[in-house]
Tab-separated table of C-alpha atoms in Angstrom:
chain	number	residue	atom	x	y	z
N	241	MET	CA	145.421	58.685	96.725
N	242	SER	CA	144.776	55.618	94.207
N	243	ASP	CA	141.578	54.447	95.844
N	244	ASP	CA	139.292	57.279	96.104
N	245	GLU	CA	136.194	55.618	94.360
N	246	ALA	CA	132.864	55.988	96.103
N	247	ILE	CA	131.661	53.149	98.158
N	248	ALA	CA	127.958	52.166	97.725
N	249	THR	CA	127.260	52.731	101.537
N	250	ASN	CA	124.467	55.374	102.347
N	251	PRO	CA	126.154	57.733	104.822
N	252	ASP	CA	122.634	58.917	106.059
N	253	SER	CA	121.571	55.534	106.968
N	254	GLU	CA	121.200	54.541	110.532
N	255	ALA	CA	124.253	54.575	112.655
N	256	GLY	CA	126.051	51.271	112.887
N	257	PRO	CA	128.956	49.139	111.732
N	258	ALA	CA	127.732	49.322	108.030
N	259	GLY	CA	128.067	52.875	108.143
N	260	CYS	CA	131.655	52.724	108.781
N	261	ALA	CA	132.727	49.581	106.593
N	262	VAL	CA	136.145	49.206	105.393
N	263	ALA	CA	136.652	50.422	101.858
N	264	LEU	CA	138.930	48.155	99.533
N	265	PRO	CA	140.778	49.382	96.719
N	266	ASP	CA	138.418	48.141	93.946
N	267	GLY	CA	135.574	50.035	95.380
N	268	SER	CA	134.109	47.116	97.234
N	269	ASN	CA	134.018	46.736	101.012
N	270	LEU	CA	134.148	43.490	103.162
N	271	ALA	CA	130.771	42.611	102.815
N	272	ASP	CA	131.285	42.030	99.220
N	273	ILE	CA	133.702	39.326	99.629
N	274	GLU	CA	132.064	36.946	102.316
N	275	ASP	CA	132.091	34.338	99.505
N	276	THR	CA	135.601	34.491	98.383
N	277	PRO	CA	137.931	31.726	99.632
N	278	SER	CA	138.891	32.387	103.540
N	279	GLU	CA	142.470	32.654	102.952
N	280	SER	CA	142.189	35.279	100.198
N	281	ARG	CA	139.707	37.088	101.946
N	282	SER	CA	141.997	37.221	105.124
N	283	ARG	CA	144.781	38.365	103.088
N	284	ARG	CA	142.888	41.007	101.486
N	285	ILE	CA	141.847	42.391	104.953
N	286	ASP	CA	145.509	42.264	106.358
N	287	ASP	CA	146.781	44.149	103.287
N	288	GLU	CA	144.202	46.928	104.175
N	289	LEU	CA	144.772	46.924	107.791
N	290	GLY	CA	148.800	47.127	106.967
N	291	MET	CA	148.093	50.005	104.701
N	292	GLY	CA	145.670	51.700	107.044
N	293	ILE	CA	148.355	51.481	109.713
N	294	LEU	CA	151.365	52.804	107.424
N	295	LEU	CA	149.099	55.841	106.528
N	296	GLY	CA	148.324	56.329	110.287
N	297	ILE	CA	152.118	56.331	110.805
N	298	CYS	CA	152.812	58.673	108.054
N	299	ALA	CA	150.168	61.150	109.435
N	300	ALA	CA	151.603	61.111	113.061
N	301	VAL	CA	154.907	62.185	111.410
N	302	GLY	CA	153.471	64.578	109.099
N	303	TYR	CA	151.287	66.341	112.092
N	304	SER	CA	154.500	66.182	114.289
N	305	GLY	CA	156.423	68.300	111.805
N	306	ALA	CA	153.282	70.712	111.481
N	307	ASN	CA	153.155	71.088	115.053
N	308	LEU	CA	156.853	71.861	115.591
N	309	ALA	CA	156.342	74.614	112.914
N	310	LEU	CA	153.083	75.856	114.416
N	311	ARG	CA	155.099	76.212	117.926
N	312	GLN	CA	157.286	78.445	116.057
N	313	LEU	CA	154.454	80.757	115.018
N	314	ALA	CA	152.936	80.654	118.645
N	315	ILE	CA	152.824	84.188	119.846
N	316	PRO	CA	151.240	84.536	123.429
N	317	ASN	CA	148.241	86.608	123.821
N	318	ASP	CA	147.438	87.274	120.253
N	319	PRO	CA	144.268	85.305	119.014
N	320	GLY	CA	144.260	87.484	115.847
N	321	TRP	CA	147.196	85.972	114.957
N	322	ALA	CA	146.254	82.249	116.084
N	323	ILE	CA	143.253	82.693	113.595
N	324	TRP	CA	145.593	83.691	110.811
N	325	VAL	CA	148.073	80.719	111.309
N	326	THR	CA	145.106	78.648	111.427
N	327	ALA	CA	143.766	80.028	108.065
N	328	ASN	CA	147.158	79.642	106.486
N	329	LYS	CA	147.484	76.116	107.838
N	330	ALA	CA	144.101	75.178	105.912
N	331	ILE	CA	145.141	76.711	102.277
N	332	PRO	CA	147.629	73.879	101.009
N	333	ALA	CA	145.092	71.160	101.919
N	334	ALA	CA	142.192	73.217	100.144
N	335	LEU	CA	144.331	73.504	96.917
N	336	ALA	CA	145.478	70.024	96.803
N	337	ALA	CA	141.707	68.745	97.056
N	338	TRP	CA	140.688	71.075	94.695
N	339	PHE	CA	143.269	70.008	92.203
N	340	MET	CA	142.157	66.382	92.916
N	341	ILE	CA	138.316	67.263	92.055
N	342	ILE	CA	139.548	69.216	88.839
N	343	VAL	CA	141.371	65.886	87.543
N	344	GLN	CA	138.133	64.041	88.534
N	345	TRP	CA	135.901	66.696	86.344
N	346	SER	CA	138.466	66.133	83.608
N	347	LYS	CA	137.905	62.704	83.339
N	348	GLY	CA	133.982	63.035	83.453
N	349	GLN	CA	133.787	61.991	87.142
N	350	PRO	CA	131.648	63.804	89.720
N	351	GLY	CA	133.556	65.637	91.897
N	352	LEU	CA	131.861	67.700	94.709
N	353	PRO	CA	129.771	66.057	97.086
N	354	PRO	CA	125.706	66.241	96.828
N	355	ALA	CA	124.272	69.600	97.532
N	356	ARG	CA	122.434	68.276	100.520
N	357	MET	CA	125.771	67.225	101.995
N	358	ILE	CA	127.797	70.284	101.338
N	359	TRP	CA	126.171	72.104	104.186
N	360	ARG	CA	126.713	69.453	106.734
N	361	LEU	CA	130.522	69.427	105.593
N	362	ILE	CA	130.591	72.903	106.084
N	363	PHE	CA	129.247	72.709	109.719
N	364	VAL	CA	131.731	70.133	110.321
N	365	GLY	CA	134.304	72.218	108.952
N	366	LEU	CA	133.768	74.977	111.223
N	367	VAL	CA	133.736	72.739	114.277
N	368	MET	CA	137.162	71.459	113.014
N	369	GLN	CA	138.680	74.787	112.383
N	370	TYR	CA	137.215	76.693	115.498
N	371	ALA	CA	137.254	74.190	118.340
N	372	GLY	CA	140.016	71.979	116.712
N	373	ASN	CA	142.579	73.926	115.052
N	374	PHE	CA	142.320	77.364	116.554
N	375	MET	CA	141.925	75.899	120.038
N	376	PHE	CA	145.182	73.878	119.326
N	377	GLN	CA	147.143	77.067	118.120
N	378	TRP	CA	145.766	79.101	120.984
N	379	SER	CA	146.798	76.507	123.471
N	380	LEU	CA	150.431	76.192	121.904
N	381	SER	CA	150.653	79.916	122.795
N	382	LEU	CA	149.717	79.296	126.439
N	383	GLY	CA	151.487	76.033	127.180
N	384	GLY	CA	153.756	74.902	124.376
N	385	LEU	CA	154.160	71.682	122.957
N	386	ALA	CA	154.839	69.767	126.172
N	387	VAL	CA	151.302	70.318	127.522
N	388	THR	CA	149.382	71.053	124.228
N	389	VAL	CA	149.939	67.753	122.235
N	390	PRO	CA	149.751	64.930	125.064
N	391	ILE	CA	146.554	66.573	126.404
N	392	CYS	CA	145.053	67.228	123.015
N	393	PHE	CA	145.707	63.554	121.740
N	394	SER	CA	144.502	62.032	125.010
N	395	MET	CA	141.393	63.722	124.838
N	396	LEU	CA	140.859	62.942	121.126
N	397	ILE	CA	141.542	59.252	121.736
N	398	ILE	CA	138.768	59.344	124.412
N	399	ALA	CA	136.218	61.152	122.546
N	400	GLY	CA	136.884	59.303	119.477
N	401	ALA	CA	136.356	55.918	121.023
N	402	TRP	CA	133.202	56.799	122.641
N	403	MET	CA	131.818	58.509	119.546
N	404	SER	CA	132.992	55.820	117.029
N	405	ARG	CA	131.395	53.351	119.392
N	406	LEU	CA	128.150	55.286	118.953
N	407	VAL	CA	128.060	56.427	115.381
N	408	CYS	CA	130.066	53.462	113.767
N	409	GLY	CA	129.432	50.473	116.162
N	410	GLU	CA	132.993	49.833	116.505
N	411	GLU	CA	133.987	47.290	119.393
N	412	ILE	CA	136.467	48.592	122.032
N	413	SER	CA	138.217	45.778	123.674
N	414	THR	CA	139.336	45.278	127.030
N	415	LYS	CA	142.781	46.108	126.350
N	416	THR	CA	141.810	49.161	124.301
N	417	MET	CA	139.771	50.520	127.303
N	418	GLY	CA	142.826	49.837	129.675
N	419	ALA	CA	144.687	51.907	127.073
N	420	ILE	CA	142.292	54.800	127.465
N	421	GLY	CA	142.208	54.573	131.191
N	422	ILE	CA	146.184	55.075	131.179
N	423	LEU	CA	145.931	58.062	128.850
N	424	ILE	CA	143.427	59.540	131.064
N	425	VAL	CA	145.879	59.253	134.024
N	426	SER	CA	148.646	60.652	131.433
N	427	VAL	CA	146.449	63.764	131.114
N	428	ALA	CA	146.336	64.184	134.882
N	429	VAL	CA	149.818	63.859	135.181
N	430	LEU	CA	150.678	66.351	132.199
N	431	SER	CA	148.310	68.841	133.621
N	432	SER	CA	150.115	69.006	137.136
N	433	GLY	CA	153.093	70.314	135.088
N	434	ALA	CA	151.277	72.683	133.114
N	435	GLY	CA	152.420	75.760	135.253
N	436	SER	CA	156.131	75.476	134.228
N	437	ALA	CA	155.014	74.887	130.730
N	438	THR	CA	153.049	78.487	130.717
N	439	GLU	CA	155.962	79.994	132.226
N	440	SER	CA	158.207	78.997	129.498
N	441	MET	CA	156.043	80.575	126.972
N	442	GLY	CA	156.469	83.991	128.619
N	443	HIS	CA	153.421	84.078	130.910
N	444	ASP	CA	153.169	84.620	134.576
N	445	LEU	CA	152.423	81.719	136.538
N	446	SER	CA	148.813	81.816	137.292
N	447	LEU	CA	145.830	79.476	137.713
N	448	LEU	CA	143.964	81.059	134.874
N	449	THR	CA	146.650	80.842	132.381
N	450	THR	CA	147.483	77.217	133.115
N	451	SER	CA	143.616	76.507	133.123
N	452	LEU	CA	143.087	77.973	129.637
N	453	ALA	CA	146.331	76.035	128.521
N	454	ILE	CA	144.540	72.705	129.569
N	455	ALA	CA	141.075	73.693	128.622
N	456	SER	CA	142.013	74.784	125.265
N	457	ALA	CA	144.084	71.768	124.416
N	458	ALA	CA	141.317	69.349	125.635
N	459	VAL	CA	138.501	71.139	123.570
N	460	SER	CA	140.816	70.746	120.589
N	461	GLY	CA	141.168	67.207	121.268
N	462	ILE	CA	137.401	66.587	121.544
N	463	ALA	CA	136.679	68.492	118.243
N	464	TYR	CA	139.332	66.427	116.699
N	465	GLY	CA	137.907	63.081	117.969
N	466	ALA	CA	134.453	63.824	116.685
N	467	THR	CA	135.346	65.292	113.373
N	468	GLY	CA	137.512	62.084	112.793
N	469	VAL	CA	134.601	59.982	113.355
N	470	VAL	CA	132.379	61.920	110.800
N	471	VAL	CA	135.234	61.766	108.271
N	472	ARG	CA	135.466	58.215	108.748
N	473	ARG	CA	131.934	57.631	108.235
N	474	LEU	CA	131.887	59.817	105.073
N	475	VAL	CA	134.884	58.327	103.505
N	476	THR	CA	133.463	54.869	103.717
N	477	GLY	CA	130.351	55.877	102.578
N	478	THR	CA	129.331	57.563	99.223
N	479	LEU	CA	131.930	60.407	98.902
N	480	THR	CA	135.567	60.022	97.888
N	481	ILE	CA	138.324	61.407	100.086
N	482	PRO	CA	138.687	64.686	97.666
N	483	SER	CA	134.923	65.580	97.808
N	484	SER	CA	134.755	65.500	101.497
N	485	LEU	CA	138.199	67.330	102.241
N	486	VAL	CA	137.717	69.919	99.743
N	487	VAL	CA	134.761	71.194	101.767
N	488	LEU	CA	136.202	70.761	105.062
N	489	SER	CA	139.721	72.494	104.184
N	490	THR	CA	138.172	75.273	101.888
N	491	THR	CA	135.799	76.135	104.797
N	492	GLY	CA	138.753	76.455	107.029
N	493	ALA	CA	140.676	78.628	104.587
N	494	VAL	CA	137.909	81.188	103.671
N	495	THR	CA	136.203	81.637	106.980
N	496	MET	CA	139.378	81.970	109.057
N	497	THR	CA	141.164	84.167	106.740
N	498	VAL	CA	138.106	86.490	106.562
N	499	HIS	CA	137.879	86.274	110.466
N	500	ALA	CA	141.633	87.199	110.919
N	501	LEU	CA	141.316	90.197	108.502
N	502	LEU	CA	138.314	91.489	110.309
N	503	VAL	CA	140.011	91.234	113.673
N	504	ASP	CA	143.491	92.719	112.835
N	505	GLY	CA	143.625	93.887	109.301
N	506	PRO	CA	145.905	93.020	106.473
N	507	THR	CA	148.447	95.470	107.556
N	508	LYS	CA	149.194	94.086	110.786
N	509	LEU	CA	148.824	90.375	109.796
N	510	PHE	CA	151.257	90.730	106.827
N	511	ALA	CA	153.643	92.651	109.036
N	512	LEU	CA	153.652	89.986	111.634
N	513	SER	CA	154.079	87.468	108.763
N	514	GLU	CA	157.284	88.802	107.728
N	515	GLY	CA	160.096	86.142	108.488
N	516	HIS	CA	157.364	83.872	109.296
N	517	TRP	CA	156.337	82.492	105.947
N	518	PRO	CA	158.842	79.491	105.712
N	519	ALA	CA	157.258	78.153	108.999
N	520	ILE	CA	153.509	78.945	107.787
N	521	ILE	CA	153.912	77.562	104.469
N	522	GLY	CA	155.750	74.213	105.961
N	523	ALA	CA	153.059	73.817	108.573
N	524	GLY	CA	150.341	74.011	105.904
N	525	VAL	CA	152.020	71.606	103.606
N	526	MET	CA	152.900	68.826	106.379
N	527	ASN	CA	149.365	69.440	107.676
N	528	ALA	CA	147.829	68.767	104.201
N	529	ALA	CA	150.079	65.586	103.632
N	530	ALA	CA	148.826	64.307	107.172
N	531	PHE	CA	145.110	65.407	106.602
N	532	PHE	CA	144.971	63.275	103.391
N	533	ALA	CA	147.071	60.247	105.160
N	534	VAL	CA	144.271	60.361	107.906
N	535	ALA	CA	141.448	60.012	105.500
N	536	GLY	CA	143.030	57.540	103.627
N	537	SER	CA	143.756	55.780	106.950
N	538	LEU	CA	140.161	56.086	108.191
N	539	LYS	CA	138.775	53.988	105.132
N	540	ARG	CA	140.864	50.950	106.330
N	541	ILE	CA	141.171	51.074	110.275
N	542	PRO	CA	138.930	51.915	113.277
N	543	VAL	CA	138.979	55.488	114.473
N	544	THR	CA	140.142	54.336	118.103
N	545	PHE	CA	143.258	52.451	116.594
N	546	LEU	CA	144.212	55.389	114.240
N	547	ASN	CA	143.878	57.832	117.079
N	548	ILE	CA	146.159	56.036	119.363
N	549	LEU	CA	148.580	55.437	116.296
N	550	ASN	CA	148.647	59.319	115.970
N	551	ALA	CA	149.083	59.604	119.700
N	552	SER	CA	152.792	58.718	119.023
N	553	GLN	CA	153.015	62.827	118.119
N	554	ASN	CA	153.047	63.098	122.012
N	555	ALA	CA	156.854	61.831	122.289
N	556	MET	CA	157.938	63.445	119.066
N	557	CYS	CA	156.616	66.631	119.912
N	558	ALA	CA	157.824	66.653	123.609
N	559	ILE	CA	161.348	65.961	122.567
N	560	GLY	CA	161.129	68.503	119.680
N	561	GLY	CA	159.813	71.117	122.188
N	562	VAL	CA	162.486	70.444	124.835
N	563	LEU	CA	165.502	70.169	122.063
N	564	LEU	CA	164.188	73.026	119.689
N	565	PHE	CA	162.196	75.667	122.007
N	566	ALA	CA	164.111	74.969	125.422
N	567	GLU	CA	160.684	73.791	126.882
N	568	PRO	CA	161.069	72.386	130.401
N	569	THR	CA	161.949	68.774	130.928
N	570	THR	CA	159.918	68.134	134.142
N	571	TRP	CA	158.941	65.012	135.990
N	572	PRO	CA	155.178	65.231	135.076
N	573	LEU	CA	156.306	65.649	131.248
N	574	ILE	CA	158.392	62.647	131.496
N	575	ILE	CA	155.978	60.366	133.226
N	576	GLY	CA	153.022	61.673	131.089
N	577	CYS	CA	154.867	60.788	127.817
N	578	GLY	CA	155.805	57.367	129.229
N	579	LEU	CA	152.161	56.643	130.348
N	580	THR	CA	151.141	57.689	126.648
N	581	ILE	CA	153.782	55.330	125.047
N	582	PHE	CA	152.542	52.293	127.310
N	583	GLY	CA	148.827	53.335	126.352
N	584	ILE	CA	149.562	53.112	122.836
N	585	LEU	CA	151.583	49.731	123.052
N	586	LEU	CA	148.669	48.375	124.936
N	587	VAL	CA	146.053	48.921	122.310
N	588	ASP	CA	144.590	46.154	120.175
N	589	ARG	CA	145.754	46.303	116.590
N	590	GLY	CA	141.854	46.398	115.660
N	591	LYS	CA	139.948	44.886	113.136
N	592	PRO	CA	137.587	46.181	110.381
N	593	ALA	CA	134.155	47.274	111.198
N	594	GLY	CA	131.422	45.652	108.902
């Protein structure tokens, strides 16, 4: 990222639009260019929105690739393995963030966030890893891509819109509210077909398994929505992208690795990992690229708009699940994905907060 400079907005100030202002490449924000000619100001804003959209699309593609790899790694009824996969997924992002921190140190620039912020970031990182990444991987092992991804991202959009309104003061237009309503309907439709998906993963058809698949995906989406709002507030405040992500990703890599080793031990985990390393590494690398793209996008566009761009993963992962993993093609899947696409097309492009 070439525009990681810190912005002079205090993230500890009162929640509101100023706390999530759009950062510009020169380190300023929109409030700093009120006196510039309107045409020039409009062009700069459009450029930033365009870059935010491009990064959001790149994140969606990266996460789709990572999700396909994670689906290959989904083993039913083995939470210890799900924790191990989650740990390895965080390692490339942590290594990339530490590399960027070291580069900043070599230039005499501050790298890590202030000590008072580290504990808050660790807490956010734990929520993101356990409630977000682990529950997502666990849901994949129960319901596959066809259920997990659409339900996760529909809940992500709903939770993110609500929290971004409370925390960042971002306006939600009538069109976007309509899109959110359509996504809620898509969750209901997709949930009605969750039974077939759980059977395709080798589970007996039961209300408990189906409910767990739906609930795990929903919890994951809510956690992602909440942490996305926090990341936007941080990267448009006093923290740079690397200083925020280094704590979040390192927290995941360390805690999840230790947890997996305590649950299953190294012998079992490394035995299970044989033959899975290409998928594990691929998922981690694509997740890291998408993670940084999301952070860069959150500096430029509203949370709700980015989340809806990312919901394009629904269609990509549904197609991948059917073609690569022989997941069932059901009417709820077709209708639910169609509703999701319609909801994405309906949403407003959005405008910068601040």
